[in-house]
Amino acid sequence: MTKDELDSYLLQLACVAQRHPPHSQERQIALTKLIHSIVRFGNLWYPSKSQFFSNVQDIYNEARQELFLYICQNIDKYNPERGTVLVWVNVLLERRFFKDTLRKNLSHSSVTKMTLTDLDNLALPEESKDLTEIVKECIESDPEDIFKNEYMEQCPQATFQALAMLRMSGKSWKEISAEFEMKVPTVSSFYYRCLKKLSPKLKEYCENQVY
Amino acid sequence: MRGNLSESLTFTVPISLEAHALAERFRNKHRNPQKAKQVYLNTLAVFAVQFYLRCMGIKTSWQGSLSWNPLIQTLMDIADLEVIGLGKIECLAVLPNEQVLHILPEVSSDRIGYVAVQFEQSLEEATLLGFVKTVPENGELLISQLNSLEDLLIHLNKPIEKIEQPIHLSQWLMNVVDAGWQTIESLLNPQQSELVFRFRGTEHTLVHPENSTSSLQKGKLLDLGRDSKSQIIALVVGLISVSREEINVGVKVYPTGGKNYLPKELELIVLDEAGIPVMQATARNTKSIQLNFSSEIGERFSVKVALGDVSFTELFLT
């Protein structure tokens, strides 16, 4: 696709979005296509080598995030007579959002940003007690017999307490459903509904533990 | 449009430090490395979907979602996002080169849809790849089976009652009751709550649910008022289990707030699975309306309560 073709396509999308009211399906679809095409083919402005410093990528990411949100919320401000969509977008990115983000100077530079590799090589956190352990203890001790009293009529052994223990010890739904001779969807949706219902109770029990 | 523009529609979300900080905060609560990684990625996936919907002007509540709760994170692999007024979307993290997604059955029961979120090695950005309404029976979803984001927008713009999750009545008999449904005593005055559901000429007084697993009743309040005038009525659903395959259902509407009569012209309608009305009654000088029918386990039906142009429809599954 030539640059002219891209420009006229983006212009067309911007005009469709402007023609339809905010929150309408037509505007939403046009905006999604617009951002998609800008990202895929649009050669977005990128900070030059002279602007390189250690966290330039973080600042650029934040600036692009702000930019996409701005485009979606303010497409009506785009005026085709003053330039192509890409000119409008790149000026906003360079002169407004990148500068603003830089000025904020990201006070949260202490954030550790993980990559997938980091997540595969995690050191254990220093915390004394694991939340999983705390939750396990709460469900096991069941001070008011709430967790063992949630069970399915057709299988009284399949209490919420038993299911939670099995799930937390890493048992698959397949294994669990075989154990209780029930279908996977039956057991798992029961578990899910119990969790929705019991989460306030669980919170109450765990709250006096530090987590 | 020509060639390369016909590729499927995606949306790229640059991941800000703020999102990483949140993922880190949740990750730090879990010692098990697999769980920690899962929570980190689930958090970024929900963040990306939430950001996209924000761009589209669609309101969500992450804080009101289960994935925001570290205790729940320990008990499930969950990345739900509550779309206000519609229901939960599950955000599925996709690792580089992953072609098949494995969706756990525990997050398959009440979702209005699933959005796949592709990550790169660096976790600098996330790309929303597409969407499906439901997950295949075996919990395996191929990336190639995803529908486009355009379909997601169409789906979210449908009238609410079309994508509402049904209320699962058989679960009520197992003491799992959906949010918003309460005991009768808390809704009605004592005269009203001495309910008698009549089924097939015999009288069953429904016993208190605590004493029984074969019958119960629950209710909820609906406001059918217009503008700033409220007109609150109680909708009560009673169940009597007949056999393993059959449940008798009674639906009933009552006035509340000390009123003795239902608003005139109030309609109570039961519709079948296809949305076709099968039973209908209208209030004149009426204290309450009741419709009874029996349902095979697994059947769907809906109940509509209407007053003028204001109406509520509840979808049920026995």
Coordinates of C-alpha atoms in Angstrom, one line a residue:
Chain A
M1 CA 0.0 0.0 0.0
T2 CA 1.4 3.4 -0.9
K3 CA 1.5 6.3 1.5
D4 CA -1.3 8.1 -0.5
E5 CA -3.5 5.0 -0.2
L6 CA -2.9 4.8 3.5
D7 CA -3.6 8.5 4.0
S8 CA -6.9 8.3 2.1
Y9 CA -7.9 5.2 4.0
L10 CA -7.2 6.8 7.4
L11 CA -9.1 9.9 6.3
Q12 CA -12.0 7.8 5.4
L13 CA -12.0 6.1 8.8
A14 CA -11.7 9.4 10.6
C15 CA -14.7 10.8 8.7
V16 CA -16.8 7.8 9.4
A17 CA -16.0 8.1 13.1
Q18 CA -16.9 11.8 13.1
R19 CA -20.1 11.2 11.3
H20 CA -21.5 8.9 14.0
P21 CA -22.3 9.9 17.5
P22 CA -19.9 9.0 20.4
H23 CA -20.4 5.5 21.8
S24 CA -22.2 4.3 18.6
Q25 CA -21.1 1.0 17.2
E26 CA -20.1 2.6 13.9
R27 CA -17.8 5.1 15.6
Q28 CA -16.3 2.3 17.8
I29 CA -15.5 0.1 14.8
A30 CA -14.1 3.0 12.8
L31 CA -11.8 4.0 15.7
T32 CA -10.6 0.5 16.2
K33 CA -9.7 0.2 12.5
L34 CA -8.0 3.6 12.7
I35 CA -5.8 2.8 15.6
H36 CA -5.1 -0.6 14.1
S37 CA -3.9 0.8 10.8
I38 CA -1.9 3.6 12.5
V39 CA 0.0 1.0 14.6
R40 CA 0.5 -1.5 11.7
F41 CA 1.3 0.8 8.8
G42 CA 1.5 4.4 10.1
N43 CA 5.2 4.8 11.0
L44 CA 4.5 6.5 14.3
W45 CA 7.0 9.1 15.4
Y46 CA 9.8 7.6 17.6
P47 CA 12.2 9.6 19.8
S48 CA 15.5 10.2 18.0
K49 CA 18.8 8.8 19.1
S50 CA 19.8 12.1 20.8
Q51 CA 16.8 11.7 23.1
F52 CA 17.9 8.3 24.3
F53 CA 18.1 7.7 28.0
S54 CA 17.5 4.6 30.0
N55 CA 13.7 4.7 30.4
V56 CA 12.8 6.2 27.0
Q57 CA 10.8 3.1 26.2
D58 CA 8.7 3.5 29.3
I59 CA 8.0 7.1 28.5
Y60 CA 7.2 6.3 24.9
N61 CA 4.8 3.5 26.0
E62 CA 2.9 5.8 28.3
A63 CA 2.8 8.6 25.7
R64 CA 1.4 6.2 23.1
Q65 CA -1.2 5.0 25.6
E66 CA -2.3 8.6 26.2
L67 CA -2.3 9.2 22.5
F68 CA -4.6 6.3 21.6
L69 CA -7.0 7.3 24.3
Y70 CA -6.9 10.9 23.1
I71 CA -7.6 9.9 19.5
C72 CA -10.6 7.8 20.4
Q73 CA -12.0 10.4 22.7
N74 CA -11.3 13.5 20.5
I75 CA -11.6 12.3 16.9
D76 CA -14.0 15.3 16.4
K77 CA -11.0 17.6 16.9
Y78 CA -9.3 16.3 13.8
N79 CA -9.6 18.7 10.9
P80 CA -8.8 17.2 7.5
E81 CA -8.0 20.7 6.1
R82 CA -5.0 21.1 8.3
G83 CA -3.2 17.9 7.3
T84 CA -3.4 14.1 7.1
V85 CA -4.4 11.9 10.0
L86 CA -0.8 10.8 10.4
V87 CA 0.5 14.3 10.6
W88 CA -2.1 15.1 13.3
V89 CA -1.3 12.0 15.2
N90 CA 2.5 12.3 15.1
V91 CA 2.4 16.0 16.1
L92 CA 0.3 15.1 19.1
L93 CA 2.6 12.2 20.0
E94 CA 5.9 14.2 19.7
R95 CA 4.9 17.6 20.9
R96 CA 2.3 16.9 23.4
F97 CA 2.2 13.4 24.9
F98 CA 5.9 12.5 24.8
K99 CA 6.8 15.9 26.3
D100 CA 4.1 15.8 28.9
T101 CA 5.2 12.3 30.0
L102 CA 8.8 13.3 30.1
R103 CA 7.9 16.3 32.2
K104 CA 6.1 14.2 34.7
N105 CA 9.4 12.4 34.8
L106 CA 7.7 9.2 35.9
S107 CA 8.0 9.4 39.6
H108 CA 7.4 5.7 39.7
S109 CA 10.8 4.9 38.2
S110 CA 11.2 2.4 41.1
V111 CA 8.8 0.1 39.4
T112 CA 10.3 -3.2 38.4
K113 CA 9.1 -4.0 35.0
M114 CA 9.0 -7.7 34.3
T115 CA 9.6 -9.5 31.0
L116 CA 8.4 -13.1 30.3
T117 CA 12.0 -14.3 31.0
D118 CA 11.9 -12.5 34.4
L119 CA 8.6 -14.2 35.2
D120 CA 10.1 -17.6 34.5
N121 CA 13.0 -17.0 36.8
L122 CA 11.4 -15.4 39.8
A123 CA 13.1 -15.3 43.1
L124 CA 10.8 -15.9 46.0
P125 CA 9.5 -12.7 47.6
E126 CA 10.7 -11.9 51.1
E127 CA 7.2 -12.1 52.6
S128 CA 7.0 -14.5 55.6
K129 CA 3.8 -16.1 54.6
D130 CA 2.2 -17.0 51.3
L131 CA -1.3 -15.8 50.7
T132 CA -2.1 -19.3 49.3
E133 CA -1.1 -20.8 52.7
I134 CA -3.3 -18.3 54.6
V135 CA -6.3 -19.0 52.4
K136 CA -5.7 -22.8 52.7
E137 CA -5.6 -22.5 56.5
C138 CA -8.8 -20.5 56.6
I139 CA -10.7 -22.9 54.4
E140 CA -9.3 -25.9 56.3
S141 CA -10.0 -24.6 59.8
D142 CA -13.5 -23.5 58.7
P143 CA -14.4 -21.9 62.1
E144 CA -18.1 -21.7 61.4
D145 CA -18.4 -24.8 59.3
I146 CA -19.4 -22.7 56.3
F147 CA -17.1 -24.3 53.7
K148 CA -17.9 -27.9 54.5
N149 CA -21.6 -27.1 54.4
E150 CA -21.6 -26.0 50.8
Y151 CA -22.1 -29.2 48.8
M152 CA -24.0 -30.6 45.9
E153 CA -27.1 -32.5 46.5
Q154 CA -26.1 -35.3 44.1
C155 CA -22.7 -35.7 45.8
P156 CA -22.5 -34.6 49.4
Q157 CA -18.7 -35.5 49.6
A158 CA -18.0 -32.8 47.0
T159 CA -18.0 -29.9 49.5
F160 CA -16.6 -26.5 48.6
Q161 CA -13.9 -27.2 51.2
A162 CA -12.9 -30.5 49.6
L163 CA -12.9 -28.9 46.1
A164 CA -10.8 -25.9 47.2
M165 CA -8.2 -28.1 48.9
L166 CA -7.9 -30.3 45.8
R167 CA -7.7 -27.3 43.5
M168 CA -5.0 -25.7 45.6
S169 CA -3.0 -28.8 45.7
G170 CA -2.9 -28.6 41.9
K171 CA -5.4 -31.3 41.0
S172 CA -7.0 -30.8 37.6
W173 CA -10.8 -30.6 37.1
K174 CA -10.6 -33.8 35.1
E175 CA -9.1 -35.7 38.1
I176 CA -11.5 -34.1 40.5
S177 CA -14.6 -34.8 38.4
A178 CA -13.5 -38.4 38.0
E179 CA -13.0 -38.7 41.8
F180 CA -16.5 -37.6 42.5
E181 CA -18.0 -39.2 39.4
M182 CA -19.5 -36.0 38.1
K183 CA -19.2 -34.0 35.0
V184 CA -16.5 -31.3 34.8
P185 CA -18.9 -28.4 34.1
T186 CA -21.1 -29.4 37.0
V187 CA -18.3 -29.5 39.6
S188 CA -16.4 -26.5 38.3
S189 CA -19.5 -24.2 38.0
F190 CA -20.5 -25.2 41.5
Y191 CA -17.0 -24.3 42.8
Y192 CA -17.1 -21.0 40.9
R193 CA -20.5 -20.0 42.3
C194 CA -19.5 -21.0 45.8
L195 CA -16.4 -18.7 45.5
K196 CA -18.5 -15.8 44.3
K197 CA -20.8 -16.4 47.3
L198 CA -18.2 -17.0 49.9
S199 CA -15.5 -14.5 49.0
P200 CA -16.7 -11.9 51.6
K201 CA -16.5 -14.6 54.3
L202 CA -13.1 -15.6 53.1
K203 CA -12.0 -12.0 53.2
E204 CA -13.3 -11.6 56.7
Y205 CA -11.3 -14.7 57.9
C206 CA -8.1 -13.7 56.2
E207 CA -8.3 -10.1 57.1
N208 CA -6.9 -10.6 60.6
Q209 CA -4.0 -12.3 59.0
V210 CA -1.5 -9.9 57.4
Y211 CA -1.6 -10.2 53.6
Chain B
M1 CA -9.4 -2.8 1.1
R2 CA -6.3 -4.0 -0.8
G3 CA -4.3 -6.9 0.4
N4 CA -2.6 -6.1 3.7
L5 CA -5.5 -4.1 5.1
S6 CA -7.7 -7.2 5.0
E7 CA -5.8 -8.8 7.8
S8 CA -7.8 -9.3 11.0
L9 CA -8.6 -6.3 13.1
T10 CA -6.5 -6.0 16.3
F11 CA -5.9 -3.3 18.9
T12 CA -2.4 -2.7 20.4
V13 CA -2.2 -1.4 23.9
P14 CA 1.2 0.0 25.0
I15 CA 1.7 -1.2 28.6
S16 CA 2.5 1.7 30.9
L17 CA 4.6 1.5 34.0
E18 CA 1.5 2.0 36.1
A19 CA 0.1 -1.2 34.7
H20 CA 3.3 -3.0 35.5
A21 CA 3.3 -1.6 39.0
L22 CA -0.2 -3.0 39.6
A23 CA 0.7 -6.4 38.2
E24 CA 3.7 -6.3 40.5
R25 CA 1.6 -5.5 43.5
F26 CA -0.7 -8.5 42.9
R27 CA 2.2 -10.8 41.9
N28 CA 4.0 -10.1 45.2
K29 CA 1.2 -11.7 47.2
H30 CA 2.0 -15.1 45.7
R31 CA 5.0 -17.2 46.5
N32 CA 4.5 -20.0 44.1
P33 CA 6.4 -19.0 40.9
Q34 CA 3.7 -20.4 38.5
K35 CA 0.9 -18.6 40.3
A36 CA 3.0 -15.4 40.5
K37 CA 3.5 -15.4 36.7
Q38 CA -0.1 -16.3 36.1
V39 CA -1.3 -13.4 38.2
Y40 CA 1.1 -10.9 36.6
L41 CA 0.0 -11.8 33.1
N42 CA -3.7 -12.0 34.0
T43 CA -3.4 -8.5 35.5
L44 CA -1.8 -7.1 32.3
A45 CA -4.4 -8.9 30.2
V46 CA -7.3 -7.3 32.1
F47 CA -5.5 -4.0 32.0
A48 CA -5.3 -4.1 28.2
V49 CA -8.9 -5.0 27.7
Q50 CA -10.0 -2.4 30.2
F51 CA -7.9 0.2 28.3
Y52 CA -9.4 -0.8 25.0
L53 CA -13.0 -0.6 26.3
R54 CA -12.2 2.8 27.8
C55 CA -11.1 4.0 24.4
M56 CA -14.4 2.8 23.0
G57 CA -16.3 4.6 25.8
I58 CA -17.5 1.4 27.4
K59 CA -17.6 1.5 31.2
T60 CA -16.1 -1.3 33.2
S61 CA -15.4 -2.0 36.9
W62 CA -12.2 -3.8 37.5
Q63 CA -12.5 -3.3 41.3
G64 CA -15.9 -5.1 41.1
S65 CA -14.3 -8.1 39.3
L66 CA -13.1 -11.3 41.0
S67 CA -9.6 -10.9 39.4
W68 CA -9.0 -7.8 41.6
N69 CA -9.2 -9.9 44.7
P70 CA -5.9 -11.6 45.7
L71 CA -7.7 -14.2 47.8
I72 CA -9.7 -15.3 44.7
Q73 CA -6.5 -15.3 42.7
T74 CA -5.1 -18.0 44.9
L75 CA -8.2 -20.2 44.3
M76 CA -8.6 -19.7 40.5
D77 CA -6.8 -18.8 37.3
I78 CA -9.0 -15.8 36.6
A79 CA -8.9 -12.6 34.6
D80 CA -12.5 -11.4 34.5
L81 CA -13.5 -7.8 33.8
E82 CA -17.0 -6.6 34.7
V83 CA -18.6 -4.6 31.9
I84 CA -21.1 -2.4 33.6
G85 CA -24.6 -3.4 32.9
L86 CA -23.6 -6.4 30.8
G87 CA -21.6 -8.9 32.6
K88 CA -18.1 -10.4 32.7
I89 CA -15.5 -10.7 30.0
E90 CA -12.7 -13.1 30.5
C91 CA -9.3 -11.8 29.3
L92 CA -7.1 -14.6 28.0
A93 CA -3.4 -14.1 28.1
V94 CA -1.7 -15.5 25.0
L95 CA 2.1 -16.2 25.2
P96 CA 4.4 -15.7 22.1
N97 CA 3.9 -18.5 19.5
E98 CA 0.9 -20.0 21.4
Q99 CA -1.7 -21.3 19.0
V100 CA -4.1 -23.0 21.4
L101 CA -5.6 -21.5 24.5
H102 CA -6.7 -23.6 27.4
I103 CA -9.6 -22.2 29.2
L104 CA -10.4 -23.6 32.6
P105 CA -14.0 -24.7 33.2
E106 CA -14.2 -22.6 36.4
V107 CA -14.3 -19.4 34.3
S108 CA -16.7 -20.7 31.7
S109 CA -20.0 -20.4 33.5
D110 CA -21.1 -16.8 33.4
R111 CA -19.0 -15.0 30.9
I112 CA -20.5 -12.8 28.1
G113 CA -17.4 -13.4 26.1
Y114 CA -13.7 -14.0 26.0
V115 CA -11.0 -11.7 24.6
A116 CA -7.5 -13.0 23.6
V117 CA -4.6 -10.8 24.6
Q118 CA -1.3 -11.5 22.9
F119 CA 2.0 -10.7 24.7
E120 CA 5.5 -10.3 23.4
Q121 CA 8.6 -11.4 25.3
S122 CA 9.3 -7.9 26.5
L123 CA 5.8 -7.2 27.9
E124 CA 6.0 -3.6 26.5
E125 CA 2.7 -3.9 24.7
A126 CA -0.3 -6.2 24.5
T127 CA -2.4 -6.8 21.4
L128 CA -6.1 -7.7 21.5
L129 CA -6.4 -10.4 18.9
G130 CA -10.1 -11.1 18.8
F131 CA -13.0 -12.5 20.7
V132 CA -15.4 -15.4 21.1
K133 CA -18.8 -15.6 22.8
T134 CA -18.4 -19.1 24.1
V135 CA -15.6 -21.6 24.6
P136 CA -15.6 -25.0 22.9
E137 CA -16.7 -27.9 25.2
N138 CA -13.2 -29.2 25.7
G139 CA -11.9 -25.8 26.9
E140 CA -9.5 -25.5 24.0
L141 CA -9.6 -22.5 21.8
L142 CA -7.5 -22.1 18.6
I143 CA -6.2 -18.6 17.9
S144 CA -7.5 -19.2 14.4
Q145 CA -11.1 -19.6 15.7
L146 CA -11.2 -16.1 17.2
N147 CA -13.8 -13.7 15.8
S148 CA -12.7 -10.1 15.1
L149 CA -12.9 -7.2 17.5
E150 CA -15.7 -5.9 15.3
D151 CA -17.8 -8.8 16.5
L152 CA -17.0 -7.9 20.1
L153 CA -18.3 -4.4 19.6
I154 CA -21.4 -5.6 17.9
H155 CA -21.9 -8.1 20.8
L156 CA -21.5 -5.4 23.5
N157 CA -23.9 -3.1 21.7
K158 CA -26.8 -5.6 21.7
P159 CA -29.6 -5.0 24.0
I160 CA -28.8 -6.3 27.4
E161 CA -31.4 -9.0 27.7
K162 CA -29.9 -10.8 24.7
I163 CA -26.6 -11.6 26.3
E164 CA -27.6 -11.9 29.9
Q165 CA -26.6 -15.0 31.6
P166 CA -29.5 -17.1 32.8
I167 CA -30.2 -17.6 36.5
H168 CA -29.6 -21.2 37.3
L169 CA -32.5 -22.4 39.4
S170 CA -31.3 -26.0 40.1
Q171 CA -28.4 -24.4 41.9
W172 CA -30.8 -22.6 44.2
L173 CA -31.9 -26.0 45.5
M174 CA -28.2 -26.6 46.4
N175 CA -28.2 -23.4 48.3
V176 CA -26.2 -21.4 45.7
V177 CA -28.3 -18.3 45.1
D178 CA -27.6 -15.6 42.6
A179 CA -26.8 -12.1 43.8
G180 CA -29.8 -9.8 44.1
W181 CA -32.2 -12.6 45.1
Q182 CA -33.2 -12.5 48.8
T183 CA -35.3 -14.4 51.3
I184 CA -39.0 -13.6 51.2
E185 CA -39.1 -12.4 54.7
S186 CA -36.8 -9.5 53.9
L187 CA -39.0 -8.4 50.9
L188 CA -42.6 -8.8 51.9
N189 CA -44.8 -8.1 54.9
P190 CA -45.8 -11.1 57.1
Q191 CA -49.3 -11.5 55.5
Q192 CA -47.8 -11.6 52.0
S193 CA -44.9 -13.9 52.9
E194 CA -47.3 -16.7 54.0
L195 CA -47.1 -17.9 50.5
V196 CA -49.1 -20.7 49.1
F197 CA -48.0 -21.9 45.7
R198 CA -50.7 -24.0 44.1
F199 CA -49.5 -26.7 41.8
R200 CA -51.9 -28.9 39.8
G201 CA -54.7 -28.5 42.2
T202 CA -52.8 -29.6 45.3
E203 CA -51.5 -27.1 47.8
H204 CA -47.9 -26.9 48.8
T205 CA -47.0 -24.4 51.4
L206 CA -43.4 -23.8 50.6
V207 CA -41.3 -24.6 53.6
H208 CA -38.4 -22.5 54.8
P209 CA -35.4 -23.2 52.5
E210 CA -33.2 -24.0 55.5
N211 CA -35.3 -27.1 56.2
S212 CA -35.5 -28.4 52.7
T213 CA -33.6 -29.2 49.6
S214 CA -36.6 -29.8 47.5
S215 CA -38.5 -26.5 47.6
L216 CA -37.7 -22.9 48.3
Q217 CA -38.6 -19.4 47.2
K218 CA -36.5 -16.3 46.6
G219 CA -37.4 -12.8 45.5
K220 CA -36.0 -9.6 44.2
L221 CA -37.3 -6.0 44.0
L222 CA -37.9 -4.3 40.6
D223 CA -38.5 -0.6 40.1
L224 CA -40.9 -0.1 37.3
G225 CA -41.3 3.6 37.9
R226 CA -40.7 6.3 35.3
D227 CA -38.6 9.4 35.5
S228 CA -38.1 10.1 39.2
K229 CA -41.2 8.3 40.4
S230 CA -40.5 4.9 41.8
Q231 CA -42.9 2.0 41.5
I232 CA -41.3 -0.9 43.3
I233 CA -42.7 -4.4 43.1
A234 CA -41.4 -7.7 44.3
L235 CA -40.9 -10.6 41.9
V236 CA -40.9 -14.0 43.7
V237 CA -39.8 -17.3 42.2
G238 CA -40.9 -20.5 44.0
L239 CA -39.5 -23.9 43.2
I240 CA -40.6 -27.4 44.1
S241 CA -38.5 -30.3 42.9
V242 CA -40.7 -33.0 41.5
S243 CA -38.2 -35.5 40.3
R244 CA -34.6 -35.6 39.1
E245 CA -35.9 -34.4 35.7
E246 CA -38.6 -31.9 36.6
I247 CA -39.1 -28.8 38.7
N248 CA -42.4 -27.0 39.3
V249 CA -41.9 -23.3 39.1
G250 CA -44.2 -20.5 40.3
V251 CA -43.6 -16.8 39.6
K252 CA -45.5 -14.2 41.5
V253 CA -45.5 -10.4 41.7
Y254 CA -46.5 -8.4 44.8
P255 CA -46.8 -4.7 45.6
T256 CA -44.4 -3.4 48.2
G257 CA -44.1 -0.4 50.5
G258 CA -47.4 -1.0 52.4
K259 CA -49.4 -1.0 49.2
N260 CA -52.2 -3.6 48.9
Y261 CA -52.7 -3.6 45.2
L262 CA -50.4 -4.0 42.2
P263 CA -50.2 -1.0 39.8
K264 CA -53.0 -1.3 37.2
E265 CA -51.9 -2.7 33.8
L266 CA -48.9 -4.4 35.3
E267 CA -48.1 -7.4 33.2
L268 CA -46.4 -10.6 34.1
I269 CA -45.3 -12.8 31.2
V270 CA -43.5 -16.1 30.9
L271 CA -41.7 -16.7 27.7
D272 CA -40.2 -19.9 26.3
E273 CA -36.6 -20.4 25.1
A274 CA -37.4 -18.7 21.8
G275 CA -38.8 -15.7 23.5
I276 CA -42.4 -16.5 22.6
P277 CA -44.9 -15.7 25.4
V278 CA -46.5 -18.8 26.8
M279 CA -48.4 -17.4 29.8
Q280 CA -49.5 -13.9 30.5
A281 CA -51.6 -12.0 33.1
T282 CA -52.4 -8.4 33.7
A283 CA -53.2 -6.6 37.0
R284 CA -56.6 -4.8 37.4
N285 CA -57.6 -4.5 41.1
T286 CA -55.2 -7.2 41.9
K287 CA -53.2 -8.0 45.1
S288 CA -50.8 -10.4 43.4
I289 CA -50.4 -12.3 40.2
Q290 CA -49.1 -15.8 40.0
L291 CA -48.2 -18.1 37.1
N292 CA -47.3 -21.7 37.6
F293 CA -45.7 -24.2 35.2
S294 CA -43.4 -27.2 35.3
S295 CA -40.0 -27.2 33.6
E296 CA -37.6 -30.0 32.6
I297 CA -34.2 -29.7 34.2
G298 CA -32.0 -27.8 31.7
E299 CA -34.8 -25.9 30.1
R300 CA -34.6 -22.1 29.6
F301 CA -37.4 -19.6 30.0
S302 CA -37.7 -16.0 30.9
V303 CA -40.0 -13.9 33.0
K304 CA -41.0 -10.4 31.9
V305 CA -42.6 -7.8 34.2
A306 CA -43.8 -4.7 32.4
L307 CA -45.6 -1.5 33.3
G308 CA -46.3 0.8 30.3
D309 CA -43.0 1.1 28.5
V310 CA -40.8 0.1 31.5
S311 CA -40.0 -3.6 31.7
F312 CA -37.6 -6.1 33.2
T313 CA -36.8 -9.5 31.8
E314 CA -35.1 -12.2 33.8
L315 CA -33.6 -15.2 32.1
F316 CA -33.7 -18.6 33.9
L317 CA -32.3 -22.0 33.4
T318 CA -33.6 -24.9 35.5

